[in-house]
PDB file of C-alpha atoms in Angstrom:
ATOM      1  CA  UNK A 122      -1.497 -17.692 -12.646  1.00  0.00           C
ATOM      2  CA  UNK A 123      -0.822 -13.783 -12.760  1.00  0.00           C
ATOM      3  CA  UNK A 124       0.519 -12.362 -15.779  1.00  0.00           C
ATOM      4  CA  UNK A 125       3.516 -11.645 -13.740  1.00  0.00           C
ATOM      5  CA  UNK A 126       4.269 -15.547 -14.780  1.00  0.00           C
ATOM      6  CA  UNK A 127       2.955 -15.263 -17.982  1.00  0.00           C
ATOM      7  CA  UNK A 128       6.932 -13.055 -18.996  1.00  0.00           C
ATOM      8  CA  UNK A 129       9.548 -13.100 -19.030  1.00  0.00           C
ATOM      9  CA  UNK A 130      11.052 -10.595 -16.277  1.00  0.00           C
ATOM     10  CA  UNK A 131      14.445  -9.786 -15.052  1.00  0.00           C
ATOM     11  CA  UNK A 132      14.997 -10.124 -11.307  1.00  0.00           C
ATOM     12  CA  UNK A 133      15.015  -6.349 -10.972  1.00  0.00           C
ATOM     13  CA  UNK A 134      11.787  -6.355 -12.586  1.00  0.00           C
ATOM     14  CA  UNK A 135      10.278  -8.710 -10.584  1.00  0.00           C
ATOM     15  CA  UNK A 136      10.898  -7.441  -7.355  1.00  0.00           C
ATOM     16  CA  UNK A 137       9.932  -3.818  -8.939  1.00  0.00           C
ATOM     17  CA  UNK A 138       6.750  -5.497  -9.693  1.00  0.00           C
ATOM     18  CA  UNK A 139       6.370  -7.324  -6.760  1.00  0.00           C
ATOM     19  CA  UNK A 140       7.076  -4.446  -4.329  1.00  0.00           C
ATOM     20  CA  UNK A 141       3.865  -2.429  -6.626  1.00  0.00           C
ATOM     21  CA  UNK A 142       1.578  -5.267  -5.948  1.00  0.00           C
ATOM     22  CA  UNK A 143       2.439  -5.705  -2.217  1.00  0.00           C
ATOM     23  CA  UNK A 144       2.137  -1.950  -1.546  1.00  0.00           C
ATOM     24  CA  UNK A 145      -1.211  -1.925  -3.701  1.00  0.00           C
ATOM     25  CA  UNK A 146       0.445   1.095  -5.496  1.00  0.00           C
ATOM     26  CA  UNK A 147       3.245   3.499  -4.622  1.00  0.00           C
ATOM     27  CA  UNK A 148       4.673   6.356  -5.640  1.00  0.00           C
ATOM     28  CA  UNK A 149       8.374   5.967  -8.271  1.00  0.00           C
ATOM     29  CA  UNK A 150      10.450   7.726  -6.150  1.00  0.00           C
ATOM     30  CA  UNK A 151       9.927   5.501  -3.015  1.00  0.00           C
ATOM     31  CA  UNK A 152      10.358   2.367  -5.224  1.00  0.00           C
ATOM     32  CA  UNK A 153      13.535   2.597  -6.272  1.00  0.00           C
ATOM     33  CA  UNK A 154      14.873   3.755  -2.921  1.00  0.00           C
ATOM     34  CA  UNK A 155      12.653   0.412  -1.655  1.00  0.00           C
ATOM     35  CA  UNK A 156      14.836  -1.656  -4.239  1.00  0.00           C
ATOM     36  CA  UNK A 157      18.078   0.399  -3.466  1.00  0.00           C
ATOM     37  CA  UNK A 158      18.511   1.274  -7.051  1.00  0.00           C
ATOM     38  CA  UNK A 159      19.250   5.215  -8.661  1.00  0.00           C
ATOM     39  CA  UNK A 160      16.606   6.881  -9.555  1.00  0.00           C
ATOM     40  CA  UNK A 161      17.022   6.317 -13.404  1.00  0.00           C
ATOM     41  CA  UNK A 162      17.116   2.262 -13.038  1.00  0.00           C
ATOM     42  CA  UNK A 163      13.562   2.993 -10.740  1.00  0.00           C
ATOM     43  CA  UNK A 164      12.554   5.024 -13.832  1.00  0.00           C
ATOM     44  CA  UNK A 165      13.424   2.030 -16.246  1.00  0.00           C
ATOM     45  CA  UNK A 166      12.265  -0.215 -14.379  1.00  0.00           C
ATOM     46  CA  UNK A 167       8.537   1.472 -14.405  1.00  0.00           C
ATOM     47  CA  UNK A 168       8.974   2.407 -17.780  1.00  0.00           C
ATOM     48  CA  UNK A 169       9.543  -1.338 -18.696  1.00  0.00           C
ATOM     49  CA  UNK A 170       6.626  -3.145 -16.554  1.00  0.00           C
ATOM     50  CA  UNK A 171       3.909  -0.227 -18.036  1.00  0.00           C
ATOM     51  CA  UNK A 172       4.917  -1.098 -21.200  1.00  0.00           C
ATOM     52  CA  UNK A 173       4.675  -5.273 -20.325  1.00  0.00           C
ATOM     53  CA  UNK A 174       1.397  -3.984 -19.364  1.00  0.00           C
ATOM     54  CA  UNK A 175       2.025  -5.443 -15.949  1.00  0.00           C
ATOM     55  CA  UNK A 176       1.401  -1.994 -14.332  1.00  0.00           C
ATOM     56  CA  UNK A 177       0.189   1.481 -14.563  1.00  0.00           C
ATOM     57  CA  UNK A 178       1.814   4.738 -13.967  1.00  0.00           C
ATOM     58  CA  UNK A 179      -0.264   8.042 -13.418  1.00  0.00           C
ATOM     59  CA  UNK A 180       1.776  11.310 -13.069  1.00  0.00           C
ATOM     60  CA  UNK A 181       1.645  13.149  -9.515  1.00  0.00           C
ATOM     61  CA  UNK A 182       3.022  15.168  -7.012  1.00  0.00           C
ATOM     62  CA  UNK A 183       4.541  14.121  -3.941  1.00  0.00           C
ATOM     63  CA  UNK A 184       6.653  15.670  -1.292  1.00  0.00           C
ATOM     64  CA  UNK A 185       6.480  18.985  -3.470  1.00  0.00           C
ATOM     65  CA  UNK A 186       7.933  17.333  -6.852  1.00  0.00           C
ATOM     66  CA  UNK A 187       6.788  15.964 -10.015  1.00  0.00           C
ATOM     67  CA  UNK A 188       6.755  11.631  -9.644  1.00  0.00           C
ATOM     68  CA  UNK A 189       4.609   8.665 -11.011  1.00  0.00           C
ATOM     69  CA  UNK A 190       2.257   6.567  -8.765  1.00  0.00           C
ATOM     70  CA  UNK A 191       2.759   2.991  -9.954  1.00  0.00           C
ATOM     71  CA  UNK A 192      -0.172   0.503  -8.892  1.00  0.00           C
ATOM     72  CA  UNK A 193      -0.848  -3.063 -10.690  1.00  0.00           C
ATOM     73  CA  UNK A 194      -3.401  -3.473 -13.735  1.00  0.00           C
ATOM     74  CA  UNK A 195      -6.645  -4.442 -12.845  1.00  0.00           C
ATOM     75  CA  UNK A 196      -6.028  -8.035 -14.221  1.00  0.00           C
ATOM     76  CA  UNK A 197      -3.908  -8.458 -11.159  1.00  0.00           C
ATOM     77  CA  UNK A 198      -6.207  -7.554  -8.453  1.00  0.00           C
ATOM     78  CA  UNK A 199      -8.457 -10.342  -7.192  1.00  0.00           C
ATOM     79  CA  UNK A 200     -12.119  -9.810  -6.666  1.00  0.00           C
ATOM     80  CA  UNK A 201     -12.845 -13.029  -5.927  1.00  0.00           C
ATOM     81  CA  UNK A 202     -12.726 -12.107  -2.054  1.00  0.00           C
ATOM     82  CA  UNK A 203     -16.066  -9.534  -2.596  1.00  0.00           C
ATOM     83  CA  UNK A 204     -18.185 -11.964  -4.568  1.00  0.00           C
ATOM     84  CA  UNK A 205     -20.360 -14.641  -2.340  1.00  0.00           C
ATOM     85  CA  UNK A 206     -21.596 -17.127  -5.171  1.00  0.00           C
ATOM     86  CA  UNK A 207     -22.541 -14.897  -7.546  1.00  0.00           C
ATOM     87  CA  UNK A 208     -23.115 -11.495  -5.733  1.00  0.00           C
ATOM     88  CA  UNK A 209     -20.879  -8.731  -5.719  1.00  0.00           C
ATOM     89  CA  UNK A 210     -20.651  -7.331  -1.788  1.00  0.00           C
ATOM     90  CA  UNK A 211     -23.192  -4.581  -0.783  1.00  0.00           C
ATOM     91  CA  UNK A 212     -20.473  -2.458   0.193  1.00  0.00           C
ATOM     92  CA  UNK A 213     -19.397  -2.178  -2.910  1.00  0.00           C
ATOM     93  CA  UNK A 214     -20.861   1.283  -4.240  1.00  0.00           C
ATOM     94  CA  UNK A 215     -21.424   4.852  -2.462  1.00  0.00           C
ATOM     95  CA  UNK A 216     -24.642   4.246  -0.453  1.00  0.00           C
ATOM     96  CA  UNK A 217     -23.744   3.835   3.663  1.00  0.00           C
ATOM     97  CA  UNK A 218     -25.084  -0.049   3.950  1.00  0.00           C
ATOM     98  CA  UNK A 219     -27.860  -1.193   6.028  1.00  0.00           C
ATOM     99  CA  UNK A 220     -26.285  -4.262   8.134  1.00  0.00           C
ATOM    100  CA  UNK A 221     -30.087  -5.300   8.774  1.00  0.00           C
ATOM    101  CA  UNK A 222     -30.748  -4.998   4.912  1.00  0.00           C
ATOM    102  CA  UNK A 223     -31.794  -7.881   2.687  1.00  0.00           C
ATOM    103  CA  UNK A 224     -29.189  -7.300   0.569  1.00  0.00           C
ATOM    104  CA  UNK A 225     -26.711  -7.805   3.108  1.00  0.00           C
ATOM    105  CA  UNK A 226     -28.224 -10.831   4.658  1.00  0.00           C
ATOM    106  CA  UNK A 227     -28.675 -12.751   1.738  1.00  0.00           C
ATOM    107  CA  UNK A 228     -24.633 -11.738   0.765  1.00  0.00           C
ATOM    108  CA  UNK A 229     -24.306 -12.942   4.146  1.00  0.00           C
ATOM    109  CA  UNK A 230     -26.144 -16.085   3.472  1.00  0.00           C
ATOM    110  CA  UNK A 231     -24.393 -16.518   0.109  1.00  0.00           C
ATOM    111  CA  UNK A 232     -21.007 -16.326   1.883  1.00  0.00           C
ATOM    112  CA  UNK A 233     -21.523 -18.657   4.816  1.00  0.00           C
ATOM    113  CA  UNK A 234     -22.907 -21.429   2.621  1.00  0.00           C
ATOM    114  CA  UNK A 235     -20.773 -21.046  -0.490  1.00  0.00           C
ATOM    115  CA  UNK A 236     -19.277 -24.330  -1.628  1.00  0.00           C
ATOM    116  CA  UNK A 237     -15.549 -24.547  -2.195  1.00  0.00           C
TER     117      UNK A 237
END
């Protein structure tokens, strides 16, 4: 269950919030001409789901004027898909990986014989 479930949202809301998780992140402006809305029902809209803590909102520049990227909290994101048992990928980190590494093989391992 995401916390999307856990409130209550109005439609508008939801597909605001939807559109952010889909999208990973974009920025205001392009939302609310995604959801066909002005740009003061986008702001709203942003303004209401930060403060639901359903999202975050960072202030930035794009196309030459002042805007907010909006991307989902990290309670939202699922990590589930680097972990193999109970090891976080080897990509994971700045270091270039070795694909004939030990670490990698035995994430390798991990993955092909975890248990579902």
């Amino acid at each position: 269950m995401s916390a999307a479930d856990e409130v209550d949202l109005s439609e508008d809301e939801r597909a605001a919030l939807e559109l952010i998780l889909e999208t990973r992140g974009i920025h205001q402006s392009e939302l609310w001409k995604e959801l066909d809305v002005s740009s003061r029902k986008g702001s709203r809209l942003a303004e209401s789901l930060v403060e639901k803590d359903l999202i975050q909102r960072e202030e930035t520049v794009y196309e030459g004027h002042n805007t907010y990227f909006l991307m989902p909290t990290a309670r939202d994101l699922d990590f589930s898909l680097l972990m193999a048992g109970d090891m976080l990928s080897p990509f994971i980190g700045e270091e270039e990986v070795d694909p004939r590494s030990d670490a990698f093989s035995q994430w390798l391992m991990n993955l092909a014989y975890e248990e579902y």
